[in-house]
Amino acid sequence: WKKIFLHTENYPDILSLEDVRSILDVRTKKTAARWLQGKGIFYFRVGREYRIPKVHLVNYFMGLSNM
């Protein structure tokens, strides 16, 4: 998780699905979306776009609650 945490410093506080795809180093945004949904990480949608508060992603990897 330390690698993920350090890697997120260059990203905005509200991440796009493309940001999450890059951070997780997965191939497609669809894979990143499935990963978010499967892990129960908080996200919200603006129209068709996913928005993920960076703190929730970091907290997940640190083993902290996302809510």
PDB file of N, CA, C and O in Angstrom:
ATOM      1  N   TRP A   1       0.816  -1.199   0.000  1.00  0.00           N
ATOM      2  CA  TRP A   1       0.000   0.000   0.000  1.00  0.00           C
ATOM      3  C   TRP A   1       0.851   1.249   0.000  1.00  0.00           C
ATOM      4  O   TRP A   1       0.403   2.296  -0.450  1.00  0.00           O
ATOM      5  N   LYS A   2       2.079   1.160   0.521  1.00  0.00           N
ATOM      6  CA  LYS A   2       2.940   2.354   0.541  1.00  0.00           C
ATOM      7  C   LYS A   2       3.244   2.836  -0.869  1.00  0.00           C
ATOM      8  O   LYS A   2       3.268   4.027  -1.132  1.00  0.00           O
ATOM      9  N   LYS A   3       3.458   1.889  -1.768  1.00  0.00           N
ATOM     10  CA  LYS A   3       3.726   2.244  -3.161  1.00  0.00           C
ATOM     11  C   LYS A   3       2.515   2.964  -3.756  1.00  0.00           C
ATOM     12  O   LYS A   3       2.662   3.969  -4.450  1.00  0.00           O
ATOM     13  N   ILE A   4       1.320   2.468  -3.477  1.00  0.00           N
ATOM     14  CA  ILE A   4       0.093   3.100  -3.974  1.00  0.00           C
ATOM     15  C   ILE A   4      -0.030   4.502  -3.380  1.00  0.00           C
ATOM     16  O   ILE A   4      -0.315   5.468  -4.084  1.00  0.00           O
ATOM     17  N   PHE A   5       0.197   4.614  -2.071  1.00  0.00           N
ATOM     18  CA  PHE A   5       0.057   5.903  -1.399  1.00  0.00           C
ATOM     19  C   PHE A   5       1.020   6.930  -1.983  1.00  0.00           C
ATOM     20  O   PHE A   5       0.633   8.051  -2.293  1.00  0.00           O
ATOM     21  N   LEU A   6       2.268   6.567  -2.156  1.00  0.00           N
ATOM     22  CA  LEU A   6       3.248   7.499  -2.713  1.00  0.00           C
ATOM     23  C   LEU A   6       2.924   7.848  -4.162  1.00  0.00           C
ATOM     24  O   LEU A   6       3.132   8.969  -4.601  1.00  0.00           O
ATOM     25  N   HIS A   7       2.387   6.880  -4.879  1.00  0.00           N
ATOM     26  CA  HIS A   7       2.048   7.078  -6.284  1.00  0.00           C
ATOM     27  C   HIS A   7       0.875   8.037  -6.461  1.00  0.00           C
ATOM     28  O   HIS A   7       0.730   8.657  -7.503  1.00  0.00           O
ATOM     29  N   THR A   8       0.046   8.210  -5.444  1.00  0.00           N
ATOM     30  CA  THR A   8      -1.134   9.061  -5.562  1.00  0.00           C
ATOM     31  C   THR A   8      -0.842  10.532  -5.287  1.00  0.00           C
ATOM     32  O   THR A   8      -1.700  11.376  -5.541  1.00  0.00           O
ATOM     33  N   GLU A   9       0.333  10.862  -4.815  1.00  0.00           N
ATOM     34  CA  GLU A   9       0.643  12.253  -4.474  1.00  0.00           C
ATOM     35  C   GLU A   9       0.512  13.199  -5.662  1.00  0.00           C
ATOM     36  O   GLU A   9       0.210  14.374  -5.486  1.00  0.00           O
ATOM     37  N   ASN A  10       0.747  12.719  -6.860  1.00  0.00           N
ATOM     38  CA  ASN A  10       0.702  13.563  -8.048  1.00  0.00           C
ATOM     39  C   ASN A  10      -0.686  13.643  -8.678  1.00  0.00           C
ATOM     40  O   ASN A  10      -0.832  14.212  -9.752  1.00  0.00           O
ATOM     41  N   TYR A  11      -1.670  13.095  -8.005  1.00  0.00           N
ATOM     42  CA  TYR A  11      -3.037  13.083  -8.537  1.00  0.00           C
ATOM     43  C   TYR A  11      -3.911  14.061  -7.760  1.00  0.00           C
ATOM     44  O   TYR A  11      -3.632  14.360  -6.598  1.00  0.00           O
ATOM     45  N   PRO A  12      -5.005  14.537  -8.367  1.00  0.00           N
ATOM     46  CA  PRO A  12      -5.920  15.452  -7.657  1.00  0.00           C
ATOM     47  C   PRO A  12      -6.660  14.728  -6.531  1.00  0.00           C
ATOM     48  O   PRO A  12      -6.652  13.501  -6.455  1.00  0.00           O
ATOM     49  N   ASP A  13      -7.302  15.505  -5.675  1.00  0.00           N
ATOM     50  CA  ASP A  13      -8.051  14.934  -4.547  1.00  0.00           C
ATOM     51  C   ASP A  13      -9.264  14.125  -4.990  1.00  0.00           C
ATOM     52  O   ASP A  13      -9.674  13.202  -4.308  1.00  0.00           O
ATOM     53  N   ILE A  14      -9.845  14.483  -6.113  1.00  0.00           N
ATOM     54  CA  ILE A  14     -10.955  13.729  -6.689  1.00  0.00           C
ATOM     55  C   ILE A  14     -10.434  13.073  -7.963  1.00  0.00           C
ATOM     56  O   ILE A  14     -10.052  13.754  -8.914  1.00  0.00           O
ATOM     57  N   LEU A  15     -10.417  11.758  -7.962  1.00  0.00           N
ATOM     58  CA  LEU A  15      -9.832  11.002  -9.065  1.00  0.00           C
ATOM     59  C   LEU A  15     -10.874  10.638 -10.116  1.00  0.00           C
ATOM     60  O   LEU A  15     -12.037  10.393  -9.786  1.00  0.00           O
ATOM     61  N   SER A  16     -10.430  10.574 -11.342  1.00  0.00           N
ATOM     62  CA  SER A  16     -11.272  10.048 -12.415  1.00  0.00           C
ATOM     63  C   SER A  16     -11.027   8.546 -12.506  1.00  0.00           C
ATOM     64  O   SER A  16     -10.081   8.017 -11.893  1.00  0.00           O
ATOM     65  N   LEU A  17     -11.828   7.882 -13.266  1.00  0.00           N
ATOM     66  CA  LEU A  17     -11.633   6.451 -13.462  1.00  0.00           C
ATOM     67  C   LEU A  17     -10.303   6.185 -14.165  1.00  0.00           C
ATOM     68  O   LEU A  17      -9.610   5.214 -13.867  1.00  0.00           O
ATOM     69  N   GLU A  18      -9.914   7.074 -15.057  1.00  0.00           N
ATOM     70  CA  GLU A  18      -8.620   6.944 -15.731  1.00  0.00           C
ATOM     71  C   GLU A  18      -7.466   7.080 -14.726  1.00  0.00           C
ATOM     72  O   GLU A  18      -6.475   6.354 -14.809  1.00  0.00           O
ATOM     73  N   ASP A  19      -7.606   7.974 -13.749  1.00  0.00           N
ATOM     74  CA  ASP A  19      -6.591   8.102 -12.697  1.00  0.00           C
ATOM     75  C   ASP A  19      -6.466   6.798 -11.913  1.00  0.00           C
ATOM     76  O   ASP A  19      -5.366   6.317 -11.646  1.00  0.00           O
ATOM     77  N   VAL A  20      -7.609   6.234 -11.532  1.00  0.00           N
ATOM     78  CA  VAL A  20      -7.613   4.980 -10.771  1.00  0.00           C
ATOM     79  C   VAL A  20      -7.008   3.855 -11.604  1.00  0.00           C
ATOM     80  O   VAL A  20      -6.215   3.058 -11.111  1.00  0.00           O
ATOM     81  N   ARG A  21      -7.349   3.813 -12.883  1.00  0.00           N
ATOM     82  CA  ARG A  21      -6.773   2.810 -13.780  1.00  0.00           C
ATOM     83  C   ARG A  21      -5.251   2.904 -13.779  1.00  0.00           C
ATOM     84  O   ARG A  21      -4.549   1.910 -13.672  1.00  0.00           O
ATOM     85  N   SER A  22      -4.747   4.104 -13.838  1.00  0.00           N
ATOM     86  CA  SER A  22      -3.304   4.325 -13.852  1.00  0.00           C
ATOM     87  C   SER A  22      -2.668   3.941 -12.506  1.00  0.00           C
ATOM     88  O   SER A  22      -1.624   3.285 -12.473  1.00  0.00           O
ATOM     89  N   ILE A  23      -3.283   4.342 -11.416  1.00  0.00           N
ATOM     90  CA  ILE A  23      -2.752   4.043 -10.082  1.00  0.00           C
ATOM     91  C   ILE A  23      -2.701   2.538  -9.840  1.00  0.00           C
ATOM     92  O   ILE A  23      -1.715   2.011  -9.332  1.00  0.00           O
ATOM     93  N   LEU A  24      -3.774   1.845 -10.215  1.00  0.00           N
ATOM     94  CA  LEU A  24      -3.846   0.396 -10.001  1.00  0.00           C
ATOM     95  C   LEU A  24      -3.056  -0.387 -11.040  1.00  0.00           C
ATOM     96  O   LEU A  24      -2.854  -1.585 -10.883  1.00  0.00           O
ATOM     97  N   ASP A  25      -2.663   0.305 -12.089  1.00  0.00           N
ATOM     98  CA  ASP A  25      -1.914  -0.312 -13.185  1.00  0.00           C
ATOM     99  C   ASP A  25      -2.694  -1.464 -13.809  1.00  0.00           C
ATOM    100  O   ASP A  25      -2.189  -2.565 -13.982  1.00  0.00           O
ATOM    101  N   VAL A  26      -3.970  -1.174 -14.103  1.00  0.00           N
ATOM    102  CA  VAL A  26      -4.803  -2.143 -14.812  1.00  0.00           C
ATOM    103  C   VAL A  26      -4.986  -1.670 -16.243  1.00  0.00           C
ATOM    104  O   VAL A  26      -4.755  -0.505 -16.567  1.00  0.00           O
ATOM    105  N   ARG A  27      -5.417  -2.560 -17.093  1.00  0.00           N
ATOM    106  CA  ARG A  27      -5.431  -2.308 -18.530  1.00  0.00           C
ATOM    107  C   ARG A  27      -6.546  -1.381 -19.014  1.00  0.00           C
ATOM    108  O   ARG A  27      -6.331  -0.536 -19.874  1.00  0.00           O
ATOM    109  N   THR A  28      -7.738  -1.536 -18.453  1.00  0.00           N
ATOM    110  CA  THR A  28      -8.875  -0.755 -18.954  1.00  0.00           C
ATOM    111  C   THR A  28      -9.623  -0.055 -17.823  1.00  0.00           C
ATOM    112  O   THR A  28      -9.550  -0.455 -16.655  1.00  0.00           O
ATOM    113  N   LYS A  29     -10.373   0.983 -18.203  1.00  0.00           N
ATOM    114  CA  LYS A  29     -11.203   1.678 -17.224  1.00  0.00           C
ATOM    115  C   LYS A  29     -12.322   0.766 -16.731  1.00  0.00           C
ATOM    116  O   LYS A  29     -12.740   0.864 -15.579  1.00  0.00           O
ATOM    117  N   LYS A  30     -12.782  -0.125 -17.583  1.00  0.00           N
ATOM    118  CA  LYS A  30     -13.835  -1.067 -17.188  1.00  0.00           C
ATOM    119  C   LYS A  30     -13.335  -1.966 -16.055  1.00  0.00           C
ATOM    120  O   LYS A  30     -14.055  -2.224 -15.089  1.00  0.00           O
ATOM    121  N   THR A  31     -12.091  -2.413 -16.161  1.00  0.00           N
ATOM    122  CA  THR A  31     -11.495  -3.227 -15.099  1.00  0.00           C
ATOM    123  C   THR A  31     -11.403  -2.419 -13.811  1.00  0.00           C
ATOM    124  O   THR A  31     -11.714  -2.923 -12.724  1.00  0.00           O
ATOM    125  N   ALA A  32     -10.995  -1.156 -13.915  1.00  0.00           N
ATOM    126  CA  ALA A  32     -10.898  -0.296 -12.732  1.00  0.00           C
ATOM    127  C   ALA A  32     -12.272  -0.099 -12.094  1.00  0.00           C
ATOM    128  O   ALA A  32     -12.407  -0.144 -10.867  1.00  0.00           O
ATOM    129  N   ALA A  33     -13.306   0.087 -12.915  1.00  0.00           N
ATOM    130  CA  ALA A  33     -14.665   0.260 -12.388  1.00  0.00           C
ATOM    131  C   ALA A  33     -15.135  -0.994 -11.665  1.00  0.00           C
ATOM    132  O   ALA A  33     -15.700  -0.918 -10.575  1.00  0.00           O
ATOM    133  N   ARG A  34     -14.890  -2.145 -12.242  1.00  0.00           N
ATOM    134  CA  ARG A  34     -15.262  -3.407 -11.583  1.00  0.00           C
ATOM    135  C   ARG A  34     -14.521  -3.570 -10.264  1.00  0.00           C
ATOM    136  O   ARG A  34     -15.082  -4.048  -9.280  1.00  0.00           O
ATOM    137  N   TRP A  35     -13.259  -3.192 -10.259  1.00  0.00           N
ATOM    138  CA  TRP A  35     -12.448  -3.301  -9.046  1.00  0.00           C
ATOM    139  C   TRP A  35     -13.025  -2.414  -7.946  1.00  0.00           C
ATOM    140  O   TRP A  35     -13.179  -2.846  -6.808  1.00  0.00           O
ATOM    141  N   LEU A  36     -13.356  -1.166  -8.288  1.00  0.00           N
ATOM    142  CA  LEU A  36     -13.952  -0.254  -7.301  1.00  0.00           C
ATOM    143  C   LEU A  36     -15.250  -0.823  -6.742  1.00  0.00           C
ATOM    144  O   LEU A  36     -15.469  -0.819  -5.529  1.00  0.00           O
ATOM    145  N   GLN A  37     -16.113  -1.296  -7.625  1.00  0.00           N
ATOM    146  CA  GLN A  37     -17.407  -1.829  -7.202  1.00  0.00           C
ATOM    147  C   GLN A  37     -17.241  -3.080  -6.351  1.00  0.00           C
ATOM    148  O   GLN A  37     -17.935  -3.256  -5.349  1.00  0.00           O
ATOM    149  N   GLY A  38     -16.320  -3.930  -6.726  1.00  0.00           N
ATOM    150  CA  GLY A  38     -16.106  -5.184  -6.001  1.00  0.00           C
ATOM    151  C   GLY A  38     -15.489  -4.996  -4.629  1.00  0.00           C
ATOM    152  O   GLY A  38     -15.744  -5.778  -3.717  1.00  0.00           O
ATOM    153  N   LYS A  39     -14.691  -3.948  -4.467  1.00  0.00           N
ATOM    154  CA  LYS A  39     -14.033  -3.696  -3.187  1.00  0.00           C
ATOM    155  C   LYS A  39     -14.862  -2.801  -2.280  1.00  0.00           C
ATOM    156  O   LYS A  39     -14.518  -2.600  -1.128  1.00  0.00           O
ATOM    157  N   GLY A  40     -15.943  -2.253  -2.808  1.00  0.00           N
ATOM    158  CA  GLY A  40     -16.805  -1.397  -1.994  1.00  0.00           C
ATOM    159  C   GLY A  40     -16.186  -0.047  -1.673  1.00  0.00           C
ATOM    160  O   GLY A  40     -16.512   0.560  -0.655  1.00  0.00           O
ATOM    161  N   ILE A  41     -15.313   0.436  -2.526  1.00  0.00           N
ATOM    162  CA  ILE A  41     -14.697   1.743  -2.316  1.00  0.00           C
ATOM    163  C   ILE A  41     -15.676   2.817  -2.758  1.00  0.00           C
ATOM    164  O   ILE A  41     -16.279   2.725  -3.828  1.00  0.00           O
ATOM    165  N   PHE A  42     -15.826   3.839  -1.931  1.00  0.00           N
ATOM    166  CA  PHE A  42     -16.782   4.900  -2.213  1.00  0.00           C
ATOM    167  C   PHE A  42     -16.419   5.634  -3.504  1.00  0.00           C
ATOM    168  O   PHE A  42     -15.270   5.994  -3.729  1.00  0.00           O
ATOM    169  N   TYR A  43     -17.410   5.831  -4.325  1.00  0.00           N
ATOM    170  CA  TYR A  43     -17.280   6.649  -5.526  1.00  0.00           C
ATOM    171  C   TYR A  43     -18.637   7.259  -5.807  1.00  0.00           C
ATOM    172  O   TYR A  43     -19.647   6.859  -5.243  1.00  0.00           O
ATOM    173  N   PHE A  44     -18.648   8.266  -6.635  1.00  0.00           N
ATOM    174  CA  PHE A  44     -19.915   8.828  -7.073  1.00  0.00           C
ATOM    175  C   PHE A  44     -19.814   9.096  -8.568  1.00  0.00           C
ATOM    176  O   PHE A  44     -18.734   9.025  -9.144  1.00  0.00           O
ATOM    177  N   ARG A  45     -20.961   9.349  -9.159  1.00  0.00           N
ATOM    178  CA  ARG A  45     -20.972   9.568 -10.603  1.00  0.00           C
ATOM    179  C   ARG A  45     -21.478  10.969 -10.905  1.00  0.00           C
ATOM    180  O   ARG A  45     -22.378  11.472 -10.252  1.00  0.00           O
ATOM    181  N   VAL A  46     -20.848  11.567 -11.892  1.00  0.00           N
ATOM    182  CA  VAL A  46     -21.281  12.843 -12.432  1.00  0.00           C
ATOM    183  C   VAL A  46     -21.614  12.542 -13.890  1.00  0.00           C
ATOM    184  O   VAL A  46     -20.710  12.348 -14.700  1.00  0.00           O
ATOM    185  N   GLY A  47     -22.894  12.426 -14.168  1.00  0.00           N
ATOM    186  CA  GLY A  47     -23.300  11.962 -15.491  1.00  0.00           C
ATOM    187  C   GLY A  47     -22.841  10.525 -15.666  1.00  0.00           C
ATOM    188  O   GLY A  47     -23.146   9.658 -14.861  1.00  0.00           O
ATOM    189  N   ARG A  48     -22.027  10.286 -16.669  1.00  0.00           N
ATOM    190  CA  ARG A  48     -21.514   8.931 -16.931  1.00  0.00           C
ATOM    191  C   ARG A  48     -20.119   8.711 -16.349  1.00  0.00           C
ATOM    192  O   ARG A  48     -19.578   7.619 -16.446  1.00  0.00           O
ATOM    193  N   GLU A  49     -19.558   9.758 -15.773  1.00  0.00           N
ATOM    194  CA  GLU A  49     -18.184   9.699 -15.270  1.00  0.00           C
ATOM    195  C   GLU A  49     -18.136   9.291 -13.797  1.00  0.00           C
ATOM    196  O   GLU A  49     -18.945   9.742 -12.995  1.00  0.00           O
ATOM    197  N   TYR A  50     -17.163   8.457 -13.471  1.00  0.00           N
ATOM    198  CA  TYR A  50     -16.908   8.085 -12.083  1.00  0.00           C
ATOM    199  C   TYR A  50     -16.010   9.138 -11.450  1.00  0.00           C
ATOM    200  O   TYR A  50     -15.084   9.637 -12.094  1.00  0.00           O
ATOM    201  N   ARG A  51     -16.248   9.433 -10.184  1.00  0.00           N
ATOM    202  CA  ARG A  51     -15.384  10.300  -9.396  1.00  0.00           C
ATOM    203  C   ARG A  51     -15.101   9.583  -8.081  1.00  0.00           C
ATOM    204  O   ARG A  51     -16.021   9.118  -7.408  1.00  0.00           O
ATOM    205  N   ILE A  52     -13.839   9.509  -7.737  1.00  0.00           N
ATOM    206  CA  ILE A  52     -13.416   8.753  -6.561  1.00  0.00           C
ATOM    207  C   ILE A  52     -12.576   9.664  -5.672  1.00  0.00           C
ATOM    208  O   ILE A  52     -11.503  10.117  -6.094  1.00  0.00           O
ATOM    209  N   PRO A  53     -13.032   9.965  -4.457  1.00  0.00           N
ATOM    210  CA  PRO A  53     -12.188  10.749  -3.557  1.00  0.00           C
ATOM    211  C   PRO A  53     -10.904   9.966  -3.262  1.00  0.00           C
ATOM    212  O   PRO A  53     -10.953   8.805  -2.860  1.00  0.00           O
ATOM    213  N   LYS A  54      -9.786  10.606  -3.471  1.00  0.00           N
ATOM    214  CA  LYS A  54      -8.496   9.940  -3.304  1.00  0.00           C
ATOM    215  C   LYS A  54      -8.337   9.370  -1.897  1.00  0.00           C
ATOM    216  O   LYS A  54      -7.802   8.277  -1.725  1.00  0.00           O
ATOM    217  N   VAL A  55      -8.853  10.078  -0.910  1.00  0.00           N
ATOM    218  CA  VAL A  55      -8.718   9.627   0.470  1.00  0.00           C
ATOM    219  C   VAL A  55      -9.347   8.242   0.665  1.00  0.00           C
ATOM    220  O   VAL A  55      -8.838   7.415   1.426  1.00  0.00           O
ATOM    221  N   HIS A  56     -10.433   7.952  -0.031  1.00  0.00           N
ATOM    222  CA  HIS A  56     -11.089   6.647   0.109  1.00  0.00           C
ATOM    223  C   HIS A  56     -10.249   5.525  -0.497  1.00  0.00           C
ATOM    224  O   HIS A  56     -10.188   4.426   0.057  1.00  0.00           O
ATOM    225  N   LEU A  57      -9.587   5.810  -1.588  1.00  0.00           N
ATOM    226  CA  LEU A  57      -8.707   4.814  -2.198  1.00  0.00           C
ATOM    227  C   LEU A  57      -7.495   4.556  -1.300  1.00  0.00           C
ATOM    228  O   LEU A  57      -7.144   3.406  -1.036  1.00  0.00           O
ATOM    229  N   VAL A  58      -6.891   5.617  -0.791  1.00  0.00           N
ATOM    230  CA  VAL A  58      -5.731   5.479   0.101  1.00  0.00           C
ATOM    231  C   VAL A  58      -6.136   4.762   1.381  1.00  0.00           C
ATOM    232  O   VAL A  58      -5.435   3.853   1.836  1.00  0.00           O
ATOM    233  N   ASN A  59      -7.276   5.141   1.961  1.00  0.00           N
ATOM    234  CA  ASN A  59      -7.743   4.484   3.182  1.00  0.00           C
ATOM    235  C   ASN A  59      -7.974   2.994   2.974  1.00  0.00           C
ATOM    236  O   ASN A  59      -7.692   2.182   3.850  1.00  0.00           O
ATOM    237  N   TYR A  60      -8.495   2.626   1.811  1.00  0.00           N
ATOM    238  CA  TYR A  60      -8.701   1.210   1.522  1.00  0.00           C
ATOM    239  C   TYR A  60      -7.386   0.454   1.610  1.00  0.00           C
ATOM    240  O   TYR A  60      -7.290  -0.609   2.222  1.00  0.00           O
ATOM    241  N   PHE A  61      -6.352   0.996   0.998  1.00  0.00           N
ATOM    242  CA  PHE A  61      -5.061   0.307   0.998  1.00  0.00           C
ATOM    243  C   PHE A  61      -4.385   0.341   2.355  1.00  0.00           C
ATOM    244  O   PHE A  61      -3.525  -0.498   2.635  1.00  0.00           O
ATOM    245  N   MET A  62      -4.775   1.288   3.200  1.00  0.00           N
ATOM    246  CA  MET A  62      -4.212   1.332   4.548  1.00  0.00           C
ATOM    247  C   MET A  62      -5.038   0.485   5.518  1.00  0.00           C
ATOM    248  O   MET A  62      -4.701   0.365   6.682  1.00  0.00           O
ATOM    249  N   GLY A  63      -6.140  -0.078   5.028  1.00  0.00           N
ATOM    250  CA  GLY A  63      -6.979  -0.916   5.868  1.00  0.00           C
ATOM    251  C   GLY A  63      -7.949  -0.141   6.738  1.00  0.00           C
ATOM    252  O   GLY A  63      -8.475  -0.676   7.705  1.00  0.00           O
ATOM    253  N   LEU A  64      -8.194   1.113   6.387  1.00  0.00           N
ATOM    254  CA  LEU A  64      -9.114   1.950   7.151  1.00  0.00           C
ATOM    255  C   LEU A  64     -10.472   1.953   6.505  1.00  0.00           C
ATOM    256  O   LEU A  64     -10.629   1.665   5.325  1.00  0.00           O
ATOM    257  N   SER A  65     -11.478   2.332   7.269  1.00  0.00           N
ATOM    258  CA  SER A  65     -12.834   2.394   6.762  1.00  0.00           C
ATOM    259  C   SER A  65     -12.952   3.468   5.701  1.00  0.00           C
ATOM    260  O   SER A  65     -12.310   4.510   5.770  1.00  0.00           O
ATOM    261  N   ASN A  66     -13.806   3.244   4.708  1.00  0.00           N
ATOM    262  CA  ASN A  66     -14.034   4.217   3.649  1.00  0.00           C
ATOM    263  C   ASN A  66     -15.230   5.108   3.914  1.00  0.00           C
ATOM    264  O   ASN A  66     -15.519   6.000   3.147  1.00  0.00           O
ATOM    265  N   MET A  67     -15.987   4.884   4.935  1.00  0.00           N
ATOM    266  CA  MET A  67     -17.164   5.708   5.208  1.00  0.00           C
ATOM    267  C   MET A  67     -17.002   6.428   6.513  1.00  0.00           C
ATOM    268  O   MET A  67     -16.393   6.104   7.397  1.00  0.00           O
TER     269      MET A  67
END
